[in-house]
XYZ file of N, CA, C and O in Angstrom:
760
model
N -22.373 -20.557 0.341
C -22.674 -20.739 -1.065
C -22.319 -19.463 -1.824
O -22.643 -18.360 -1.403
N -21.644 -19.619 -2.943
C -21.217 -18.483 -3.742
C -22.353 -18.002 -4.632
O -23.013 -18.792 -5.285
N -22.540 -16.711 -4.651
C -23.590 -16.121 -5.484
C -23.113 -16.029 -6.929
O -21.912 -15.940 -7.199
N -24.062 -16.010 -7.864
C -23.736 -15.882 -9.283
C -22.964 -14.592 -9.549
O -22.036 -14.577 -10.346
N -23.332 -13.503 -8.860
C -22.654 -12.228 -9.080
C -21.169 -12.306 -8.686
O -20.333 -11.654 -9.298
N -20.835 -13.121 -7.684
C -19.441 -13.273 -7.287
C -18.641 -13.982 -8.380
O -17.489 -13.650 -8.639
N -19.260 -14.974 -9.039
C -18.599 -15.634 -10.162
C -18.375 -14.644 -11.295
O -17.317 -14.617 -11.916
N -19.387 -13.819 -11.571
C -19.266 -12.835 -12.646
C -18.157 -11.838 -12.326
O -17.360 -11.494 -13.189
N -18.093 -11.362 -11.090
C -17.068 -10.407 -10.717
C -15.682 -11.037 -10.807
O -14.726 -10.378 -11.215
N -15.560 -12.297 -10.440
C -14.267 -12.978 -10.557
C -13.881 -13.123 -12.030
O -12.737 -12.892 -12.410
N -14.851 -13.475 -12.880
C -14.580 -13.642 -14.303
C -14.184 -12.322 -14.943
O -13.227 -12.239 -15.693
N -14.944 -11.273 -14.622
C -14.702 -9.985 -15.250
C -13.673 -9.158 -14.489
O -13.358 -8.047 -14.876
N -13.144 -9.681 -13.412
C -12.217 -8.926 -12.586
C -10.782 -8.959 -13.056
O -9.908 -8.423 -12.393
N -10.505 -9.577 -14.174
C -9.143 -9.674 -14.686
C -9.126 -9.154 -16.117
O -9.940 -9.562 -16.933
N -8.215 -8.264 -16.413
C -8.039 -7.791 -17.777
C -7.076 -8.747 -18.469
O -5.874 -8.709 -18.236
N -7.615 -9.601 -19.312
C -6.813 -10.664 -19.914
C -5.674 -10.140 -20.760
O -4.558 -10.652 -20.682
N -5.929 -9.135 -21.573
C -4.870 -8.637 -22.439
C -3.696 -8.147 -21.603
O -2.544 -8.471 -21.880
N -3.971 -7.379 -20.569
C -2.899 -6.878 -19.702
C -2.209 -8.033 -18.993
O -0.998 -8.044 -18.825
N -2.975 -9.039 -18.596
C -2.411 -10.202 -17.918
C -1.436 -10.938 -18.842
O -0.353 -11.335 -18.419
N -1.813 -11.111 -20.117
C -0.915 -11.759 -21.074
C 0.357 -10.940 -21.260
O 1.457 -11.483 -21.288
N 0.228 -9.620 -21.383
C 1.395 -8.762 -21.559
C 2.303 -8.831 -20.339
O 3.526 -8.910 -20.468
N 1.717 -8.806 -19.150
C 2.502 -8.911 -17.918
C 3.209 -10.255 -17.836
O 4.360 -10.350 -17.393
N 2.512 -11.314 -18.250
C 3.087 -12.648 -18.187
C 4.293 -12.758 -19.121
O 5.318 -13.339 -18.756
N 4.196 -12.189 -20.304
C 5.316 -12.206 -21.245
C 6.510 -11.482 -20.635
O 7.643 -11.957 -20.693
N 6.251 -10.347 -20.025
C 7.321 -9.579 -19.387
C 7.949 -10.369 -18.238
O 9.179 -10.399 -18.090
N 7.114 -11.004 -17.419
C 7.631 -11.795 -16.306
C 8.456 -12.980 -16.790
O 9.487 -13.321 -16.199
N 8.005 -13.614 -17.853
C 8.768 -14.732 -18.401
C 10.129 -14.272 -18.921
O 11.134 -14.965 -18.741
N 10.164 -13.104 -19.525
C 11.434 -12.564 -20.026
C 12.380 -12.300 -18.855
O 13.573 -12.622 -18.916
N 11.845 -11.727 -17.779
C 12.670 -11.472 -16.590
C 13.194 -12.776 -16.000
O 14.373 -12.867 -15.613
N 12.330 -13.789 -15.910
C 12.753 -15.089 -15.371
C 13.810 -15.732 -16.258
O 14.783 -16.321 -15.764
N 13.625 -15.600 -17.549
C 14.609 -16.132 -18.503
C 15.978 -15.488 -18.257
O 17.004 -16.190 -18.146
N 16.006 -14.173 -18.140
C 17.263 -13.465 -17.907
C 17.882 -13.858 -16.565
O 19.095 -14.042 -16.455
N 17.025 -13.978 -15.539
C 17.520 -14.350 -14.212
C 18.137 -15.743 -14.215
O 19.192 -15.964 -13.602
N 17.483 -16.673 -14.867
C 18.019 -18.037 -14.916
C 19.320 -18.093 -15.704
O 20.245 -18.832 -15.335
N 19.432 -17.326 -16.764
C 20.683 -17.309 -17.523
C 21.802 -16.683 -16.685
O 22.942 -17.134 -16.735
N 21.453 -15.662 -15.904
C 22.443 -15.056 -15.014
C 22.870 -16.053 -13.936
O 24.053 -16.137 -13.585
N 21.909 -16.822 -13.411
C 22.214 -17.846 -12.427
C 23.166 -18.879 -13.020
O 24.120 -19.312 -12.374
N 22.900 -19.252 -14.254
C 23.764 -20.217 -14.925
C 25.200 -19.687 -15.012
O 26.156 -20.417 -14.756
N 25.336 -18.408 -15.315
C 26.677 -17.810 -15.390
C 27.327 -17.754 -14.011
O 28.538 -18.009 -13.876
N 26.553 -17.463 -12.971
C 27.093 -17.391 -11.613
C 27.530 -18.763 -11.113
O 28.552 -18.890 -10.427
N 26.763 -19.775 -11.425
C 27.117 -21.132 -10.999
C 28.472 -21.525 -11.578
O 29.258 -22.206 -10.934
N 28.748 -21.021 -12.747
C 30.028 -21.319 -13.386
C 31.219 -20.744 -12.649
O 32.351 -21.183 -12.857
N 30.998 -19.776 -11.779
C 32.110 -19.163 -11.050
C 32.211 -19.618 -9.599
O 33.057 -19.127 -8.854
N 31.356 -20.544 -9.178
C 31.352 -20.999 -7.783
C 32.579 -21.847 -7.478
O 33.032 -22.643 -8.290
N 33.086 -21.689 -6.238
C 34.168 -22.544 -5.727
C 33.642 -23.236 -4.483
O 33.125 -22.610 -3.582
N 33.773 -24.515 -4.402
C 33.296 -25.298 -3.261
C 34.443 -26.149 -2.722
O 35.405 -26.436 -3.437
N 34.313 -26.534 -1.483
C 35.306 -27.418 -0.860
C 34.938 -28.872 -1.114
O 34.744 -29.653 -0.195
N 34.797 -29.195 -2.339
C 34.536 -30.574 -2.735
C 35.602 -30.959 -3.750
O 36.320 -30.105 -4.269
N 35.655 -32.231 -4.009
C 36.689 -32.684 -4.945
C 36.439 -32.063 -6.323
O 35.311 -31.777 -6.696
N 37.484 -31.850 -7.046
C 37.332 -31.246 -8.378
C 36.388 -32.040 -9.283
O 35.617 -31.449 -10.054
N 36.396 -33.353 -9.147
C 35.509 -34.187 -9.966
C 34.050 -33.927 -9.607
O 33.203 -33.747 -10.481
N 33.745 -33.936 -8.278
C 32.376 -33.682 -7.827
C 31.933 -32.273 -8.208
O 30.801 -32.059 -8.638
N 32.830 -31.313 -8.035
C 32.509 -29.928 -8.349
C 32.142 -29.782 -9.816
O 31.138 -29.142 -10.166
N 32.917 -30.394 -10.672
C 32.642 -30.320 -12.113
C 31.290 -30.941 -12.444
O 30.535 -30.416 -13.257
N 31.007 -32.069 -11.798
C 29.734 -32.759 -12.064
C 28.537 -31.931 -11.589
O 27.553 -31.779 -12.311
N 28.613 -31.387 -10.355
C 27.536 -30.554 -9.804
C 27.353 -29.307 -10.655
O 26.232 -28.909 -10.991
N 28.442 -28.710 -10.997
C 28.407 -27.497 -11.808
C 27.776 -27.759 -13.178
O 26.904 -27.007 -13.627
N 28.182 -28.832 -13.797
C 27.651 -29.182 -15.114
C 26.147 -29.435 -15.051
O 25.383 -28.952 -15.896
N 25.716 -30.155 -14.027
C 24.295 -30.471 -13.873
C 23.464 -29.217 -13.577
O 22.408 -29.007 -14.163
N 23.970 -28.372 -12.677
C 23.237 -27.150 -12.320
C 23.108 -26.211 -13.515
O 22.041 -25.631 -13.752
N 24.172 -26.062 -14.259
C 24.117 -25.194 -15.443
C 23.149 -25.751 -16.482
O 22.405 -24.995 -17.098
N 23.152 -27.052 -16.658
C 22.245 -27.660 -17.639
C 20.786 -27.438 -17.243
O 19.953 -27.091 -18.085
N 20.495 -27.627 -15.959
C 19.126 -27.429 -15.473
C 18.707 -25.971 -15.628
O 17.623 -25.675 -16.129
N 19.571 -25.060 -15.217
C 19.245 -23.634 -15.314
C 19.036 -23.217 -16.768
O 18.063 -22.528 -17.101
N 19.916 -23.660 -17.638
C 19.787 -23.264 -19.045
C 18.566 -23.909 -19.694
O 17.858 -23.272 -20.469
N 18.284 -25.143 -19.336
C 17.103 -25.819 -19.874
C 15.825 -25.083 -19.461
O 14.919 -24.881 -20.275
N 15.763 -24.670 -18.189
C 14.593 -23.909 -17.727
C 14.479 -22.582 -18.462
O 13.382 -22.157 -18.819
N 15.598 -21.922 -18.675
C 15.586 -20.655 -19.411
C 15.065 -20.874 -20.830
O 14.278 -20.069 -21.340
N 15.471 -21.950 -21.453
C 14.995 -22.239 -22.807
C 13.495 -22.531 -22.823
O 12.778 -22.097 -23.732
N 13.009 -23.257 -21.818
C 11.576 -23.537 -21.749
C 10.779 -22.250 -21.568
O 9.758 -22.047 -22.227
N 11.255 -21.393 -20.698
C 10.572 -20.118 -20.489
C 10.619 -19.282 -21.765
O 9.635 -18.647 -22.147
N 11.755 -19.291 -22.444
C 11.878 -18.551 -23.708
C 10.863 -19.072 -24.727
O 10.231 -18.294 -25.437
N 10.717 -20.391 -24.800
C 9.755 -20.975 -25.743
C 8.323 -20.531 -25.437
O 7.561 -20.197 -26.338
N 7.950 -20.522 -24.156
C 6.610 -20.088 -23.758
C 6.424 -18.613 -24.097
O 5.409 -18.201 -24.658
N 7.413 -17.789 -23.766
C 7.339 -16.353 -24.057
C 7.216 -16.105 -25.555
O 6.380 -15.316 -25.995
N 8.032 -16.794 -26.339
C 7.985 -16.614 -27.785
C 6.628 -17.017 -28.337
O 6.050 -16.317 -29.171
N 6.085 -18.125 -27.846
C 4.769 -18.580 -28.298
C 3.690 -17.561 -27.955
O 2.891 -17.176 -28.808
N 3.658 -17.128 -26.693
C 2.622 -16.171 -26.287
C 2.779 -14.840 -27.006
O 1.797 -14.233 -27.433
N 4.012 -14.387 -27.158
C 4.263 -13.131 -27.853
C 3.787 -13.227 -29.302
O 3.106 -12.336 -29.803
N 4.112 -14.311 -29.959
C 3.671 -14.519 -31.341
C 2.154 -14.615 -31.417
O 1.518 -13.984 -32.252
N 1.563 -15.392 -30.529
C 0.113 -15.605 -30.539
C -0.646 -14.300 -30.353
O -1.588 -14.010 -31.058
N -0.200 -13.508 -29.392
C -0.916 -12.259 -29.113
C -0.700 -11.202 -30.182
O -1.575 -10.401 -30.454
N 0.480 -11.195 -30.788
C 0.750 -10.160 -31.784
C 0.322 -10.551 -33.192
O 0.025 -9.696 -34.004
N 0.260 -11.840 -33.481
C -0.060 -12.249 -34.840
C -1.533 -12.560 -35.025
O -2.070 -12.407 -36.108
N -2.201 -12.993 -33.988
C -3.603 -13.355 -34.108
C -4.464 -12.173 -33.675
O -4.878 -12.065 -32.532
N -4.702 -11.279 -34.617
C -5.438 -10.056 -34.307
C -6.864 -10.356 -33.857
O -7.427 -9.631 -33.057
N -7.443 -11.439 -34.352
C -8.807 -11.784 -33.954
C -8.856 -12.116 -32.474
O -9.709 -11.614 -31.748
N -7.939 -12.939 -32.008
C -7.912 -13.305 -30.586
C -7.644 -12.093 -29.719
O -8.291 -11.898 -28.694
N -6.682 -11.274 -30.126
C -6.373 -10.071 -29.369
C -7.583 -9.153 -29.324
O -7.914 -8.597 -28.276
N -8.263 -9.014 -30.435
C -9.461 -8.163 -30.499
C -10.554 -8.700 -29.569
O -11.184 -7.933 -28.838
N -10.728 -10.007 -29.577
C -11.749 -10.618 -28.711
C -11.398 -10.394 -27.246
O -12.258 -10.061 -26.428
N -10.135 -10.549 -26.896
C -9.703 -10.329 -25.526
C -9.941 -8.876 -25.129
O -10.448 -8.585 -24.045
N -9.587 -7.947 -26.023
C -9.785 -6.532 -25.719
C -11.270 -6.175 -25.636
O -11.665 -5.355 -24.803
N -12.099 -6.790 -26.484
C -13.547 -6.560 -26.381
C -14.062 -7.041 -25.033
O -14.856 -6.370 -24.386
N -13.609 -8.188 -24.612
C -14.008 -8.723 -23.313
C -13.566 -7.780 -22.200
O -14.320 -7.474 -21.293
N -12.318 -7.274 -22.284
C -11.831 -6.322 -21.293
C -12.653 -5.036 -21.314
O -12.909 -4.440 -20.270
N -13.074 -4.639 -22.493
C -13.911 -3.446 -22.640
C -15.229 -3.629 -21.896
O -15.638 -2.769 -21.102
N -15.877 -4.734 -22.112
C -17.151 -4.981 -21.439
C -16.968 -5.216 -19.944
O -17.838 -4.870 -19.144
N -15.806 -5.741 -19.553
C -15.489 -5.872 -18.139
C -15.404 -4.495 -17.495
O -15.918 -4.270 -16.399
N -14.779 -3.542 -18.184
C -14.678 -2.175 -17.667
C -16.060 -1.537 -17.559
O -16.359 -0.847 -16.585
N -16.897 -1.755 -18.557
C -18.258 -1.207 -18.507
C -18.998 -1.780 -17.301
O -19.657 -1.048 -16.556
N -18.869 -3.072 -17.086
C -19.493 -3.716 -15.936
C -18.977 -3.098 -14.641
O -19.742 -2.782 -13.735
N -17.665 -2.886 -14.565
C -17.043 -2.290 -13.385
C -17.574 -0.871 -13.164
O -17.874 -0.486 -12.029
N -17.699 -0.105 -14.232
C -18.215 1.259 -14.133
C -19.649 1.249 -13.622
O -20.007 2.003 -12.712
N -20.480 0.390 -14.179
C -21.879 0.346 -13.756
C -22.049 -0.192 -12.339
O -23.039 0.102 -11.683
N -21.095 -0.968 -11.856
C -21.161 -1.504 -10.497
C -20.484 -0.588 -9.475
O -20.383 -0.939 -8.312
N -20.030 0.596 -9.913
C -19.352 1.525 -9.016
C -20.208 1.775 -7.784
O -21.409 2.013 -7.875
N -19.567 1.730 -6.617
C -20.299 1.829 -5.357
C -20.484 3.252 -4.847
O -21.081 3.461 -3.791
N -19.982 4.242 -5.558
C -20.176 5.628 -5.169
C -19.232 6.129 -4.106
O -19.403 7.237 -3.608
N -18.228 5.337 -3.753
C -17.362 5.752 -2.647
C -16.293 6.764 -3.059
O -15.997 7.672 -2.299
N -15.697 6.624 -4.233
C -14.630 7.535 -4.646
C -14.700 7.735 -6.154
O -14.469 6.799 -6.925
N -15.003 8.958 -6.566
C -15.185 9.248 -7.988
C -13.878 9.092 -8.773
O -13.900 8.888 -9.981
N -12.735 9.126 -8.067
C -11.458 8.927 -8.761
C -11.343 7.516 -9.334
O -10.713 7.319 -10.371
N -11.954 6.536 -8.662
C -11.992 5.178 -9.217
C -12.724 5.186 -10.552
O -12.253 4.618 -11.542
N -13.869 5.832 -10.569
C -14.678 5.914 -11.785
C -13.904 6.622 -12.895
O -13.900 6.171 -14.046
N -13.243 7.698 -12.559
C -12.427 8.446 -13.531
C -11.357 7.535 -14.135
O -11.160 7.507 -15.347
N -10.657 6.768 -13.276
C -9.599 5.864 -13.747
C -10.171 4.780 -14.667
O -9.616 4.479 -15.715
N -11.317 4.210 -14.280
C -11.916 3.150 -15.097
C -12.364 3.684 -16.449
O -12.239 2.992 -17.460
N -12.880 4.896 -16.475
C -13.300 5.499 -17.753
C -12.078 5.729 -18.634
O -12.118 5.470 -19.843
N -10.979 6.184 -18.052
C -9.737 6.377 -18.810
C -9.261 5.043 -19.391
O -8.875 4.956 -20.555
N -9.297 3.992 -18.573
C -8.876 2.662 -19.039
C -9.803 2.157 -20.144
O -9.337 1.569 -21.124
N -11.108 2.398 -19.993
C -12.063 2.001 -21.034
C -11.767 2.730 -22.333
O -11.776 2.122 -23.408
N -11.479 4.008 -22.237
C -11.165 4.797 -23.438
C -9.939 4.230 -24.146
O -9.932 4.101 -25.379
N -8.910 3.867 -23.385
C -7.688 3.305 -23.972
C -7.973 1.988 -24.684
O -7.466 1.744 -25.780
N -8.784 1.145 -24.061
C -9.127 -0.132 -24.689
C -9.928 0.119 -25.961
O -9.664 -0.495 -26.999
N -10.902 1.016 -25.890
C -11.731 1.322 -27.058
C -10.885 1.841 -28.220
O -11.125 1.479 -29.374
N -9.904 2.683 -27.908
C -9.027 3.206 -28.954
C -8.239 2.087 -29.631
O -8.019 2.130 -30.842
N -7.825 1.079 -28.858
C -7.059 -0.034 -29.428
C -7.880 -0.851 -30.419
O -7.333 -1.408 -31.366
N -9.198 -0.961 -30.183
C -10.015 -1.826 -31.039
C -10.994 -1.043 -31.909
O -11.833 -1.638 -32.580
N -10.868 0.269 -31.906
C -11.667 1.081 -32.818
C -13.117 1.269 -32.413
O -13.979 1.418 -33.275
N -13.396 1.245 -31.130
C -14.751 1.502 -30.657
C -14.834 2.914 -30.098
O -13.849 3.455 -29.614
N -16.018 3.498 -30.172
C -16.254 4.800 -29.579
C -16.878 4.570 -28.219
O -17.979 4.029 -28.110
N -16.193 5.015 -27.182
C -16.652 4.810 -25.816
C -18.052 5.390 -25.613
O -18.868 4.827 -24.887
N -18.357 6.481 -26.261
C -19.664 7.133 -26.093
C -20.799 6.311 -26.703
O -21.954 6.525 -26.364
N -20.457 5.385 -27.589
C -21.472 4.478 -28.119
C -21.811 3.377 -27.118
O -22.845 2.719 -27.242
N -20.939 3.163 -26.152
C -21.110 2.072 -25.195
C -21.713 2.510 -23.865
O -22.297 1.699 -23.158
N -21.526 3.773 -23.516
C -21.993 4.271 -22.219
C -22.779 5.562 -22.420
O -22.330 6.454 -23.129
N -23.914 5.635 -21.765
C -24.690 6.875 -21.730
C -24.194 7.668 -20.526
O -24.531 7.355 -19.388
N -23.377 8.675 -20.776
C -22.759 9.409 -19.683
C -23.747 10.270 -18.899
O -23.447 10.712 -17.806
N -24.928 10.482 -19.435
C -25.950 11.216 -18.682
C -26.575 10.326 -17.608
O -27.188 10.811 -16.674
N -26.427 9.028 -17.779
C -26.925 8.058 -16.792
C -25.805 7.085 -16.455
O -25.964 5.876 -16.526
N -24.687 7.660 -16.077
C -23.472 6.869 -15.861
C -23.588 5.915 -14.684
O -23.103 4.797 -14.739
N -24.232 6.340 -13.626
C -24.292 5.515 -12.432
C -25.734 5.315 -11.984
O -26.630 6.037 -12.404
N -25.910 4.353 -11.108
C -27.246 4.073 -10.579
C -27.738 5.220 -9.703
O -28.934 5.484 -9.628
N -26.805 5.916 -9.055
C -27.175 7.061 -8.224
C -27.277 8.286 -9.134
O -26.278 8.749 -9.680
N -28.469 8.825 -9.320
C -28.618 9.965 -10.236
C -27.937 11.222 -9.702
O -27.898 11.462 -8.499
N -27.417 12.008 -10.626
C -26.808 13.290 -10.298
C -27.945 14.309 -10.212
O -28.829 14.322 -11.077
N -27.956 15.164 -9.175
C -28.996 16.191 -9.096
C -29.071 17.005 -10.393
O -28.044 17.330 -10.994
N -30.280 17.307 -10.812
C -30.517 17.938 -12.105
C -29.731 19.226 -12.298
O -29.181 19.473 -13.369
N -29.654 20.073 -11.245
C -28.931 21.338 -11.379
C -27.437 21.117 -11.618
O -26.791 21.879 -12.319
N -26.866 20.017 -11.063
C -25.447 19.706 -11.285
C -25.217 19.058 -12.646
O -24.169 19.254 -13.255
N -26.180 18.308 -13.104
C -26.044 17.624 -14.396
C -25.884 18.630 -15.532
O -25.251 18.339 -16.549
N -26.391 19.832 -15.344
C -26.300 20.865 -16.381
C -24.883 21.423 -16.508
O -24.557 22.040 -17.506
N -24.046 21.247 -15.491
C -22.692 21.839 -15.492
C -21.829 21.350 -16.639
O -21.175 22.203 -17.262
N -21.547 20.187 -16.984
C -22.132 18.918 -16.596
C -21.312 18.166 -15.543
O -20.107 18.132 -15.582
N -22.035 17.539 -14.650
C -21.486 16.585 -13.695
C -22.042 15.232 -14.096
O -23.243 15.090 -14.304
N -21.159 14.238 -14.223
C -21.569 12.911 -14.674
C -21.774 11.933 -13.526
O -22.532 10.975 -13.661
N -21.058 12.177 -12.418
C -21.182 11.295 -11.250
C -20.795 12.084 -10.010
O -20.010 13.028 -10.076
N -21.336 11.657 -8.895
C -21.110 12.315 -7.617
C -20.873 11.224 -6.579
O -21.665 10.288 -6.470
N -19.734 11.330 -5.836
C -19.481 10.307 -4.823
C -20.008 10.745 -3.459
O -20.544 11.848 -3.307
N -19.875 9.886 -2.475
C -20.443 10.134 -1.143
C -19.785 11.295 -0.410
O -20.382 11.857 0.509
N -18.575 11.657 -0.786
C -17.879 12.760 -0.126
C -18.127 14.097 -0.826
O -17.560 15.110 -0.435
N -18.918 14.092 -1.882
C -19.235 15.331 -2.584
C -18.303 15.661 -3.736
O -18.338 16.763 -4.262
N -17.501 14.706 -4.155
C -16.617 14.922 -5.294
C -17.351 14.525 -6.568
O -18.043 13.508 -6.614
N -17.174 15.337 -7.612
C -17.913 15.164 -8.869
C -16.964 14.811 -10.007
O -15.852 15.341 -10.086
N -17.432 13.963 -10.900
C -16.720 13.686 -12.142
C -17.300 14.614 -13.192
O -18.515 14.634 -13.422
N -16.433 15.403 -13.814
C -16.864 16.377 -14.799
C -15.814 16.464 -15.902
O -14.874 15.681 -15.921
N -15.968 17.390 -16.808
C -15.004 17.583 -17.897
C -15.491 16.952 -19.181
O -16.195 15.945 -19.165
N -15.096 17.540 -20.292
C -15.547 17.032 -21.589
C -15.030 15.628 -21.875
O -15.653 14.879 -22.614
N -13.890 15.298 -21.270
C -13.327 13.953 -21.458
C -13.567 13.074 -20.230
O -12.940 12.038 -20.087
N -14.471 13.504 -19.358
C -14.807 12.759 -18.136
C -13.559 12.525 -17.295
O -13.377 11.474 -16.712
N -12.701 13.547 -17.242
C -11.405 13.378 -16.605
C -11.079 14.436 -15.552
O -9.935 14.576 -15.147
N -12.084 15.164 -15.117
C -11.851 16.168 -14.085
C -12.646 15.811 -12.835
O -13.781 15.352 -12.928
N -12.024 16.055 -11.697
C -12.688 15.827 -10.420
C -12.739 17.173 -9.696
O -11.715 17.828 -9.530
N -13.942 17.565 -9.321
C -14.150 18.815 -8.593
C -15.095 18.539 -7.438
O -15.985 17.699 -7.549
N -14.901 19.292 -6.358
C -15.835 19.156 -5.236
C -17.142 19.851 -5.611
O -17.165 20.808 -6.377
N -18.228 19.375 -5.051
C -19.550 19.916 -5.351
C -19.612 21.424 -5.093
O -20.260 22.166 -5.833
N -18.888 21.893 -4.069
C -18.867 23.326 -3.773
C -18.193 24.108 -4.898
O -18.660 25.191 -5.272
N -17.102 23.552 -5.451
C -16.421 24.190 -6.583
C -17.332 24.251 -7.800
O -17.364 25.255 -8.515
N -18.065 23.176 -8.039
C -18.991 23.129 -9.176
C -20.047 24.217 -9.011
O -20.335 24.964 -9.954
N -20.601 24.310 -7.825
C -21.636 25.328 -7.589
C -21.072 26.739 -7.745
O -21.738 27.622 -8.278
N -19.828 26.974 -7.289
C -19.190 28.280 -7.471
C -19.020 28.603 -8.951
O -19.308 29.718 -9.391
N -18.534 27.628 -9.724
C -18.362 27.821 -11.169
C -19.701 28.114 -11.848
O -19.786 28.966 -12.720
N -20.727 27.394 -11.426
C -22.058 27.605 -12.007
C -22.554 29.008 -11.692
O -23.131 29.683 -12.543
N -22.295 29.466 -10.478
C -22.727 30.819 -10.067
C -21.954 31.872 -10.886
O -22.546 32.863 -11.324
N -20.659 31.652 -11.092
C -19.847 32.568 -11.915
C -20.390 32.630 -13.336
O -20.489 33.697 -13.921
N -20.722 31.466 -13.902
C -21.217 31.407 -15.281
C -22.576 32.084 -15.396
O -22.886 32.713 -16.419
N -23.408 31.975 -14.386
C -24.747 32.596 -14.415
C -24.668 34.099 -14.233
O -25.532 34.816 -14.723
N -23.660 34.590 -13.508
C -23.547 36.017 -13.287
C -22.872 36.741 -14.453
O -22.916 37.938 -14.546
N -22.235 35.994 -15.337
C -21.548 36.600 -16.482
C -22.471 36.991 -17.584
O -23.437 36.542 -17.936
């Protein structure tokens, strides 16, 4: 039996805006490939009668070009829809934003670089839709595993199981706990 959390992770596990952009790109590539195939079919020589060859060639080119046109129509529609309907795009990006927040809060503590990457992606999404990432996440309580108080003063925002810390004013630096303690000792002795 599937747990509710597994459904939520599956739902929030896809960035829709990026998926739409990737799909448009893939459709464009397929369109170009099919048109190239159509051109290649036109140069084929077969050991069949000239009448049969012409018929096969004509049919294959028609099918290839028709598919290219269908893909072009889908790409044009999706491209127009995503670029012209700012409300839909905004809603998709908001959903992706909250998906990233969910992903950040569900971080398992294994590798702080994952957390760093997700925070960077969240920041990029927030910039696209005019949200302030700091309004959405309390970086002093970023993860369920609390950061030791003496490290939080550095500031360290998260600590993984191997002793790597997420730090930096933009939450974009990774330092080992030993490096953090050395820096703290240097700052205290100055």
